């Protein structure tokens, strides 16, 4: 803004000097065509007090220097997304104001979030099959699908939102946030989730992940400087009781759930809460596709030298290849796209509540395809956590 004001002042001074020259030239009888055009230009510039004419003259003058040209280009890039101007007023408690709050918008956001959660739930069971039947490690799955899904996001962004993608890549100031988001919201979320699945089962790991709503609530309370109300306190209490039942199987003298499975599940819950909060402003400015493409590729590249899938990946038959294709295209690319698009329309807390479709689908597919068995304590714990999700809407 300061550069723009300086350009307006310098433009006004140049117009005044041009007017003086033109007045002296009007006293002479022999005017050339070039002097006449200069005079006409100055007469037009003399109306700089009008906002529209002043803005046009300023943009013409500023285009003569490379520094002014670059500032004009960045301004156009910023204005290309309405969401970017409104992102600072978004919060985890409400949808991004860049989107209308109409019933149709909220309904679309609900459908997108539900579908994203359902794909994630199915993807959990598919990952369990890959780890159990084909001995693929969690890090191998995470590395391959982050890179593959990241490339899919990047290609799609280059086709659908090319200007936003180019602007995001050129924004050197934002790359620190890109890397941080990639590490916390992509790498940590996927690795912790896969380890939780590997130690337990897809249904249990996904229900533990649902505790992310508690972390979102804590963030929302801190951000808005408020205390949880009675309903929220009851919800948090139910979350702890439900988790305790799942971890102990109803016998509080011992753990029936592997301690590492519980730890990885809680880490996954915290990082999933960050996924509903951290990328909101980035996505509002540069779009879902661009941010997903950048952060997924960053996360995959970080894992690549440690995993080296071209050396360590076990042999896969046609079924294993098909499962891997689903976990990339449907369970990662499709799920993240749908879920984050829904979050932007309905808000983080409401969107995380709608994400209950994920544990439901994970539990159903775990029983159907992996032979998972749940005890009465598991079902009671599931129910308490689902009630918690309803209370913390």
Tab-separated table of C-alpha atoms in Angstrom:
chain	number	residue	atom	x	y	z
A	1	UNK	CA	0.000	0.000	0.000
A	2	UNK	CA	2.846	2.446	0.822
A	3	UNK	CA	4.417	1.830	-2.598
A	4	UNK	CA	1.097	2.564	-4.244
A	5	UNK	CA	0.741	5.887	-2.387
A	6	UNK	CA	4.283	6.899	-3.320
A	7	UNK	CA	3.546	6.166	-6.951
A	8	UNK	CA	0.436	8.359	-6.811
A	9	UNK	CA	2.425	11.276	-5.352
A	10	UNK	CA	5.233	11.043	-7.907
A	11	UNK	CA	2.671	10.753	-10.674
A	12	UNK	CA	0.900	13.901	-9.487
A	13	UNK	CA	4.188	15.836	-9.382
A	14	UNK	CA	5.069	14.729	-12.896
A	15	UNK	CA	1.631	15.780	-14.115
A	16	UNK	CA	2.045	19.251	-12.599
A	17	UNK	CA	5.406	19.769	-14.327
A	18	UNK	CA	3.943	18.533	-17.578
A	19	UNK	CA	1.093	21.053	-17.251
A	20	UNK	CA	3.567	23.930	-16.867
A	21	UNK	CA	5.435	22.819	-19.962
A	22	UNK	CA	2.205	22.481	-21.885
A	23	UNK	CA	1.030	25.978	-20.891
A	24	UNK	CA	4.274	27.488	-22.138
A	25	UNK	CA	3.976	25.558	-25.364
A	26	UNK	CA	0.411	26.777	-25.880
A	27	UNK	CA	1.766	30.327	-26.121
A	28	UNK	CA	3.829	29.320	-29.125
A	29	UNK	CA	2.088	29.234	-32.497
A	30	UNK	CA	4.049	26.294	-33.956
A	31	UNK	CA	3.044	23.109	-32.193
A	32	UNK	CA	4.106	19.776	-33.516
A	33	UNK	CA	1.933	16.659	-33.395
A	34	UNK	CA	4.053	15.158	-30.625
A	35	UNK	CA	3.631	18.344	-28.514
A	36	UNK	CA	-0.124	18.249	-29.107
A	37	UNK	CA	-0.332	14.636	-27.912
A	38	UNK	CA	1.770	15.481	-24.845
A	39	UNK	CA	-0.545	18.422	-24.140
A	40	UNK	CA	-3.581	16.201	-24.463
A	41	UNK	CA	-2.022	13.651	-22.110
A	42	UNK	CA	-1.379	16.342	-19.512
A	43	UNK	CA	-4.916	17.689	-19.826
A	44	UNK	CA	-6.168	14.235	-19.061
A	45	UNK	CA	-3.766	13.953	-16.153
A	46	UNK	CA	-4.999	17.281	-14.729
A	47	UNK	CA	-8.168	15.478	-13.640
A	48	UNK	CA	-6.178	13.314	-11.211
A	49	UNK	CA	-8.475	14.461	-8.412
A	50	UNK	CA	-11.068	12.020	-9.769
A	51	UNK	CA	-10.388	8.505	-8.299
A	52	UNK	CA	-10.858	6.552	-11.529
A	53	UNK	CA	-8.565	8.732	-13.670
A	54	UNK	CA	-5.947	8.953	-10.936
A	55	UNK	CA	-5.804	5.211	-10.598
A	56	UNK	CA	-5.402	4.712	-14.363
A	57	UNK	CA	-2.645	7.346	-14.589
A	58	UNK	CA	-0.856	5.851	-11.600
A	59	UNK	CA	-0.881	2.369	-13.072
A	60	UNK	CA	0.436	3.687	-16.428
A	61	UNK	CA	3.273	5.604	-14.788
A	62	UNK	CA	4.181	2.770	-12.424
A	63	UNK	CA	4.479	0.346	-15.326
A	64	UNK	CA	7.585	2.231	-16.557
A	65	UNK	CA	9.769	0.792	-13.791
A	66	UNK	CA	10.432	-2.867	-13.094
A	67	UNK	CA	9.878	-2.513	-9.339
A	68	UNK	CA	6.457	-0.957	-9.839
A	69	UNK	CA	5.595	-3.612	-12.371
A	70	UNK	CA	6.387	-6.397	-9.925
A	71	UNK	CA	4.266	-4.784	-7.205
A	72	UNK	CA	1.381	-4.433	-9.639
A	73	UNK	CA	1.701	-8.102	-10.588
A	74	UNK	CA	1.680	-9.255	-6.977
A	75	UNK	CA	-1.370	-7.097	-6.316
A	76	UNK	CA	-3.220	-8.718	-9.191
A	77	UNK	CA	-2.244	-12.163	-7.954
A	78	UNK	CA	-3.583	-11.403	-4.486
A	79	UNK	CA	-6.837	-9.962	-5.801
A	80	UNK	CA	-7.402	-12.977	-8.040
A	81	UNK	CA	-8.771	-14.889	-5.067
A	82	UNK	CA	-11.633	-13.379	-3.123
A	83	UNK	CA	-10.896	-15.833	-0.355
A	84	UNK	CA	-7.443	-14.363	0.221
A	85	UNK	CA	-8.904	-11.022	1.298
A	86	UNK	CA	-11.233	-12.664	3.796
A	87	UNK	CA	-9.067	-15.458	5.158
A	88	UNK	CA	-7.838	-13.502	8.159
A	89	UNK	CA	-11.345	-13.423	9.603
A	90	UNK	CA	-11.837	-17.200	9.422
A	91	UNK	CA	-11.651	-19.353	12.527
A	92	UNK	CA	-11.977	-23.004	13.494
A	93	UNK	CA	-15.451	-22.281	14.892
A	94	UNK	CA	-16.951	-20.918	11.678
A	95	UNK	CA	-16.672	-21.432	7.923
A	96	UNK	CA	-14.339	-19.282	5.879
A	97	UNK	CA	-16.209	-16.035	5.051
A	98	UNK	CA	-14.943	-16.321	1.475
A	99	UNK	CA	-17.779	-18.805	1.037
A	100	UNK	CA	-21.401	-17.800	1.470
A	101	UNK	CA	-23.209	-19.148	4.522
A	102	UNK	CA	-26.253	-20.188	2.515
A	103	UNK	CA	-27.961	-23.492	3.177
A	104	UNK	CA	-26.809	-24.773	-0.215
A	105	UNK	CA	-23.146	-23.999	0.540
A	106	UNK	CA	-23.324	-25.671	3.948
A	107	UNK	CA	-25.108	-28.687	2.463
A	108	UNK	CA	-22.418	-29.070	-0.209
A	109	UNK	CA	-19.746	-28.774	2.479
A	110	UNK	CA	-21.457	-31.474	4.535
A	111	UNK	CA	-21.589	-33.878	1.586
A	112	UNK	CA	-17.939	-33.249	0.694
A	113	UNK	CA	-16.813	-33.806	4.284
A	114	UNK	CA	-18.881	-36.991	4.676
A	115	UNK	CA	-17.503	-38.458	1.447
A	116	UNK	CA	-13.953	-37.536	2.393
A	117	UNK	CA	-14.361	-39.217	5.766
A	118	UNK	CA	-15.854	-42.350	4.206
A	119	UNK	CA	-12.931	-42.658	1.796
A	120	UNK	CA	-10.487	-42.215	4.658
A	121	UNK	CA	-12.242	-44.941	6.641
A	122	UNK	CA	-12.069	-47.371	3.738
A	123	UNK	CA	-8.468	-46.379	3.138
A	124	UNK	CA	-7.603	-47.378	6.712
A	125	UNK	CA	-8.714	-50.952	6.104
A	126	UNK	CA	-6.934	-51.055	2.742
A	127	UNK	CA	-3.730	-49.934	4.481
A	128	UNK	CA	-4.170	-52.644	7.117
A	129	UNK	CA	-4.445	-55.263	4.352
A	130	UNK	CA	-1.279	-53.961	2.677
A	131	UNK	CA	0.614	-54.090	5.965
A	132	UNK	CA	-0.788	-57.461	7.022
A	133	UNK	CA	-0.898	-59.444	3.767
A	134	UNK	CA	1.962	-57.837	1.840
A	135	UNK	CA	4.207	-56.694	4.726
A	136	UNK	CA	4.402	-53.123	3.462
A	137	UNK	CA	5.598	-50.859	6.295
A	138	UNK	CA	3.709	-47.717	7.381
A	139	UNK	CA	6.588	-45.506	6.229
A	140	UNK	CA	6.612	-47.126	2.783
A	141	UNK	CA	2.876	-46.581	2.361
A	142	UNK	CA	3.120	-42.992	3.592
A	143	UNK	CA	6.085	-42.097	1.374
A	144	UNK	CA	4.697	-43.569	-1.845
A	145	UNK	CA	1.178	-42.258	-1.530
A	146	UNK	CA	2.295	-38.798	-0.402
A	147	UNK	CA	4.492	-38.407	-3.469
A	148	UNK	CA	1.983	-39.978	-5.861
A	149	UNK	CA	-1.001	-38.068	-4.480
A	150	UNK	CA	1.074	-34.881	-4.366
A	151	UNK	CA	1.872	-35.207	-8.060
A	152	UNK	CA	-1.839	-35.754	-8.775
A	153	UNK	CA	-2.738	-32.622	-6.816
A	154	UNK	CA	0.024	-30.651	-8.546
A	155	UNK	CA	-1.053	-31.717	-12.043
A	156	UNK	CA	-4.703	-31.004	-11.292
A	157	UNK	CA	-3.805	-27.592	-9.865
A	158	UNK	CA	-1.733	-26.738	-12.956
A	159	UNK	CA	-4.819	-27.426	-15.079
A	160	UNK	CA	-7.619	-26.019	-12.926
A	161	UNK	CA	-5.960	-23.249	-10.879
A	162	UNK	CA	-2.698	-22.521	-12.660
A	163	UNK	CA	-2.401	-18.880	-11.552
A	164	UNK	CA	-2.878	-19.790	-7.904
A	165	UNK	CA	-0.320	-22.587	-8.154
A	166	UNK	CA	2.302	-20.355	-9.795
A	167	UNK	CA	1.650	-17.628	-7.234
A	168	UNK	CA	2.028	-20.099	-4.351
A	169	UNK	CA	5.271	-21.546	-5.699
A	170	UNK	CA	6.730	-18.049	-6.219
A	171	UNK	CA	5.729	-16.902	-2.723
A	172	UNK	CA	9.087	-17.458	-1.034
A	173	UNK	CA	7.833	-15.999	2.246
A	174	UNK	CA	5.226	-18.753	2.513
A	175	UNK	CA	7.511	-21.720	1.956
A	176	UNK	CA	8.301	-21.999	5.642
A	177	UNK	CA	4.595	-22.456	6.339
A	178	UNK	CA	4.321	-24.884	3.414
A	179	UNK	CA	7.056	-27.076	4.898
A	180	UNK	CA	5.602	-26.877	8.417
A	181	UNK	CA	2.129	-27.763	7.139
A	182	UNK	CA	3.560	-30.633	5.119
A	183	UNK	CA	5.369	-32.049	8.149
A	184	UNK	CA	2.559	-31.667	10.703
A	185	UNK	CA	-0.623	-31.969	8.649
A	186	UNK	CA	0.492	-34.531	6.059
A	187	UNK	CA	3.567	-36.486	7.144
A	188	UNK	CA	2.787	-36.735	10.867
A	189	UNK	CA	-0.931	-37.324	10.296
A	190	UNK	CA	-0.392	-40.184	7.877
A	191	UNK	CA	2.556	-41.843	9.614
A	192	UNK	CA	0.944	-41.779	13.071
A	193	UNK	CA	-2.356	-43.042	11.665
A	194	UNK	CA	-0.680	-45.929	9.842
A	195	UNK	CA	1.328	-46.897	12.917
A	196	UNK	CA	-1.853	-46.824	15.016
A	197	UNK	CA	-3.560	-49.090	12.463
A	198	UNK	CA	-0.572	-51.419	12.418
A	199	UNK	CA	-0.565	-51.745	16.218
A	200	UNK	CA	-4.358	-52.102	16.566
A	201	UNK	CA	-6.877	-52.198	13.707
A	202	UNK	CA	-8.409	-49.704	11.319
A	203	UNK	CA	-11.594	-49.237	13.364
A	204	UNK	CA	-9.875	-48.606	16.707
A	205	UNK	CA	-7.222	-46.342	15.189
A	206	UNK	CA	-9.855	-44.276	13.411
A	207	UNK	CA	-11.996	-43.884	16.536
A	208	UNK	CA	-8.905	-42.705	18.423
A	209	UNK	CA	-8.324	-40.240	15.611
A	210	UNK	CA	-11.823	-38.858	16.271
A	211	UNK	CA	-10.465	-37.404	19.508
A	212	UNK	CA	-9.028	-34.651	17.309
A	213	UNK	CA	-12.230	-32.736	18.032
A	214	UNK	CA	-11.070	-32.290	21.627
A	215	UNK	CA	-7.833	-30.715	20.388
A	216	UNK	CA	-9.781	-28.453	18.021
A	217	UNK	CA	-12.000	-27.414	20.942
A	218	UNK	CA	-8.957	-26.551	23.068
A	219	UNK	CA	-7.541	-24.439	20.246
A	220	UNK	CA	-10.864	-22.682	19.675
A	221	UNK	CA	-11.203	-21.866	23.387
A	222	UNK	CA	-7.658	-20.499	23.577
A	223	UNK	CA	-8.070	-18.475	20.400
A	224	UNK	CA	-11.388	-16.965	21.477
A	225	UNK	CA	-10.285	-16.621	25.121
A	226	UNK	CA	-13.210	-18.496	26.567
A	227	UNK	CA	-13.798	-21.476	28.833
A	228	UNK	CA	-15.587	-24.623	27.668
A	229	UNK	CA	-19.289	-24.625	28.448
A	230	UNK	CA	-21.099	-27.408	30.286
A	231	UNK	CA	-21.880	-29.365	27.132
A	232	UNK	CA	-18.277	-29.202	25.971
A	233	UNK	CA	-16.986	-30.304	29.372
A	234	UNK	CA	-19.338	-33.292	29.304
A	235	UNK	CA	-18.113	-34.106	25.800
A	236	UNK	CA	-14.475	-34.048	26.890
A	237	UNK	CA	-15.284	-36.276	29.878
A	238	UNK	CA	-17.033	-38.775	27.599
A	239	UNK	CA	-14.008	-38.751	25.306
A	240	UNK	CA	-11.685	-39.682	28.159
A	241	UNK	CA	-14.017	-42.400	29.481
A	242	UNK	CA	-14.514	-43.840	25.994
A	243	UNK	CA	-10.780	-43.893	25.349
A	244	UNK	CA	-10.155	-45.561	28.715
A	245	UNK	CA	-12.706	-48.285	27.943
A	246	UNK	CA	-11.115	-48.960	24.572
A	247	UNK	CA	-7.628	-49.041	26.065
A	248	UNK	CA	-8.491	-51.369	28.962
A	249	UNK	CA	-11.327	-53.462	27.581
A	250	UNK	CA	-13.361	-52.616	30.682
A	251	UNK	CA	-10.740	-53.949	33.088
A	252	UNK	CA	-8.964	-50.862	34.402
A	253	UNK	CA	-6.236	-52.935	36.043
A	254	UNK	CA	-4.571	-53.674	32.712
A	255	UNK	CA	-4.326	-52.471	29.131
A	256	UNK	CA	-5.979	-54.530	26.414
A	257	UNK	CA	-4.880	-52.043	23.764
A	258	UNK	CA	-1.159	-51.956	22.939
A	259	UNK	CA	0.388	-48.895	24.538
A	260	UNK	CA	2.125	-47.951	21.280
A	261	UNK	CA	-1.191	-48.167	19.453
A	262	UNK	CA	-2.735	-45.799	22.003
A	263	UNK	CA	0.176	-43.352	21.799
A	264	UNK	CA	0.188	-43.291	18.001
A	265	UNK	CA	-3.601	-42.861	18.012
A	266	UNK	CA	-3.378	-39.796	20.253
A	267	UNK	CA	-0.547	-38.329	18.170
A	268	UNK	CA	-2.723	-38.857	15.120
A	269	UNK	CA	-5.642	-37.096	16.836
A	270	UNK	CA	-3.494	-34.044	17.597
A	271	UNK	CA	-2.053	-33.829	14.083
A	272	UNK	CA	-5.497	-34.313	12.520
A	273	UNK	CA	-6.739	-31.368	14.576
A	274	UNK	CA	-3.880	-29.344	13.106
A	275	UNK	CA	-5.020	-30.452	9.644
A	276	UNK	CA	-8.389	-28.807	10.302
A	277	UNK	CA	-6.747	-25.550	11.433
A	278	UNK	CA	-3.301	-24.854	9.958
A	279	UNK	CA	-3.964	-24.939	6.181
A	280	UNK	CA	-7.178	-22.866	6.284
A	281	UNK	CA	-5.617	-19.515	5.383
A	282	UNK	CA	-3.202	-21.066	2.882
A	283	UNK	CA	-6.064	-22.815	1.107
A	284	UNK	CA	-8.153	-19.639	1.193
A	285	UNK	CA	-5.389	-17.745	-0.602
A	286	UNK	CA	-4.058	-20.316	-3.080
A	287	UNK	CA	-6.676	-23.029	-3.246
A	288	UNK	CA	-7.076	-26.580	-2.043
A	289	UNK	CA	-5.318	-28.194	-5.006
A	290	UNK	CA	-2.201	-26.026	-4.889
A	291	UNK	CA	-1.644	-26.370	-1.147
A	292	UNK	CA	-2.255	-30.117	-1.168
A	293	UNK	CA	0.133	-30.593	-4.081
A	294	UNK	CA	2.929	-28.623	-2.448
A	295	UNK	CA	2.562	-30.040	1.077
A	296	UNK	CA	2.171	-33.657	-0.049
A	297	UNK	CA	5.264	-33.493	-2.242
A	298	UNK	CA	7.216	-31.829	0.580
A	299	UNK	CA	6.170	-34.575	3.018
A	300	UNK	CA	7.024	-37.336	0.545
A	301	UNK	CA	10.428	-35.866	-0.267
A	302	UNK	CA	11.281	-35.656	3.430
A	303	UNK	CA	10.575	-39.387	3.837
A	304	UNK	CA	12.178	-40.448	0.548
A	305	UNK	CA	15.868	-40.693	1.607
A	306	UNK	CA	14.923	-42.634	4.745
A	307	UNK	CA	12.449	-45.057	3.144
A	308	UNK	CA	13.978	-45.609	-0.333
A	309	UNK	CA	10.918	-47.514	-1.619
A	310	UNK	CA	12.694	-48.498	-4.856
A	311	UNK	CA	14.981	-50.699	-2.733
A	312	UNK	CA	12.798	-51.829	0.161
A	313	UNK	CA	9.286	-52.221	-1.263
A	314	UNK	CA	8.084	-55.875	-1.185
A	315	UNK	CA	6.749	-57.515	-4.342
A	316	UNK	CA	3.059	-56.867	-5.047
A	317	UNK	CA	0.655	-58.921	-7.142
A	318	UNK	CA	-2.211	-57.421	-9.140
A	319	UNK	CA	-4.392	-57.232	-6.006
A	320	UNK	CA	-1.687	-55.441	-4.045
A	321	UNK	CA	-1.145	-52.992	-6.895
A	322	UNK	CA	-4.893	-52.313	-7.061
A	323	UNK	CA	-5.022	-51.696	-3.306
A	324	UNK	CA	-2.050	-49.347	-3.546
A	325	UNK	CA	-3.722	-47.497	-6.424
A	326	UNK	CA	-6.857	-47.026	-4.320
A	327	UNK	CA	-4.921	-45.781	-1.309
A	328	UNK	CA	-3.307	-43.130	-3.535
A	329	UNK	CA	-6.197	-42.043	-5.758
A	330	UNK	CA	-9.241	-42.592	-3.562
A	331	UNK	CA	-8.010	-42.787	-0.004
A	332	UNK	CA	-5.523	-39.926	-0.216
A	333	UNK	CA	-6.050	-37.680	-3.259
A	334	UNK	CA	-9.839	-37.894	-3.205
A	335	UNK	CA	-10.253	-37.926	0.578
A	336	UNK	CA	-8.052	-34.890	1.280
A	337	UNK	CA	-9.587	-32.918	-1.557
A	338	UNK	CA	-13.150	-33.622	-0.415
A	339	UNK	CA	-12.503	-33.183	3.304
A	340	UNK	CA	-10.590	-29.898	3.063
A	341	UNK	CA	-13.085	-28.493	0.546
A	342	UNK	CA	-15.851	-29.315	2.995
A	343	UNK	CA	-13.967	-27.775	5.928
A	344	UNK	CA	-13.728	-24.462	4.075
A	345	UNK	CA	-17.528	-24.365	3.708
A	346	UNK	CA	-18.780	-25.624	7.049
A	347	UNK	CA	-15.979	-24.708	9.479
A	348	UNK	CA	-13.457	-26.866	11.293
A	349	UNK	CA	-15.548	-27.959	14.281
A	350	UNK	CA	-18.643	-28.806	12.254
A	351	UNK	CA	-16.507	-30.417	9.567
A	352	UNK	CA	-14.663	-32.549	12.085
A	353	UNK	CA	-18.012	-33.676	13.480
A	354	UNK	CA	-19.153	-34.720	10.011
A	355	UNK	CA	-15.913	-36.641	9.726
A	356	UNK	CA	-17.610	-39.260	11.929
A	357	UNK	CA	-18.298	-41.087	8.672
A	358	UNK	CA	-14.631	-42.129	8.755
A	359	UNK	CA	-14.652	-44.258	11.951
A	360	UNK	CA	-18.008	-45.772	11.003
A	361	UNK	CA	-16.720	-46.855	7.600
A	362	UNK	CA	-13.404	-47.997	9.083
A	363	UNK	CA	-15.123	-50.196	11.674
A	364	UNK	CA	-17.492	-51.730	9.115
A	365	UNK	CA	-14.755	-52.520	6.600
A	366	UNK	CA	-12.429	-53.788	9.355
A	367	UNK	CA	-15.004	-56.396	10.375
A	368	UNK	CA	-15.844	-57.300	6.777
A	369	UNK	CA	-12.358	-57.589	5.276
A	370	UNK	CA	-9.819	-58.055	8.086
A	371	UNK	CA	-11.775	-60.105	10.615
A	372	UNK	CA	-11.439	-57.513	13.365
A	373	UNK	CA	-13.283	-58.367	16.590
A	374	UNK	CA	-14.586	-55.724	18.989
A	375	UNK	CA	-15.518	-56.320	22.634
A	376	UNK	CA	-18.420	-54.805	24.549
A	377	UNK	CA	-15.998	-52.227	25.990
A	378	UNK	CA	-14.943	-51.230	22.488
A	379	UNK	CA	-18.541	-50.662	21.416
A	380	UNK	CA	-19.319	-48.655	24.566
A	381	UNK	CA	-16.156	-46.620	24.032
A	382	UNK	CA	-17.114	-46.033	20.391
A	383	UNK	CA	-20.578	-44.899	21.468
A	384	UNK	CA	-19.246	-42.486	24.091
A	385	UNK	CA	-16.852	-40.931	21.587
A	386	UNK	CA	-19.650	-40.559	19.031
A	387	UNK	CA	-21.783	-38.833	21.686
A	388	UNK	CA	-18.807	-36.595	22.417
A	389	UNK	CA	-18.636	-35.662	18.754
A	390	UNK	CA	-22.325	-34.728	18.840
A	391	UNK	CA	-21.893	-32.585	21.945
A	392	UNK	CA	-18.840	-30.780	20.579
A	393	UNK	CA	-20.483	-29.784	17.315
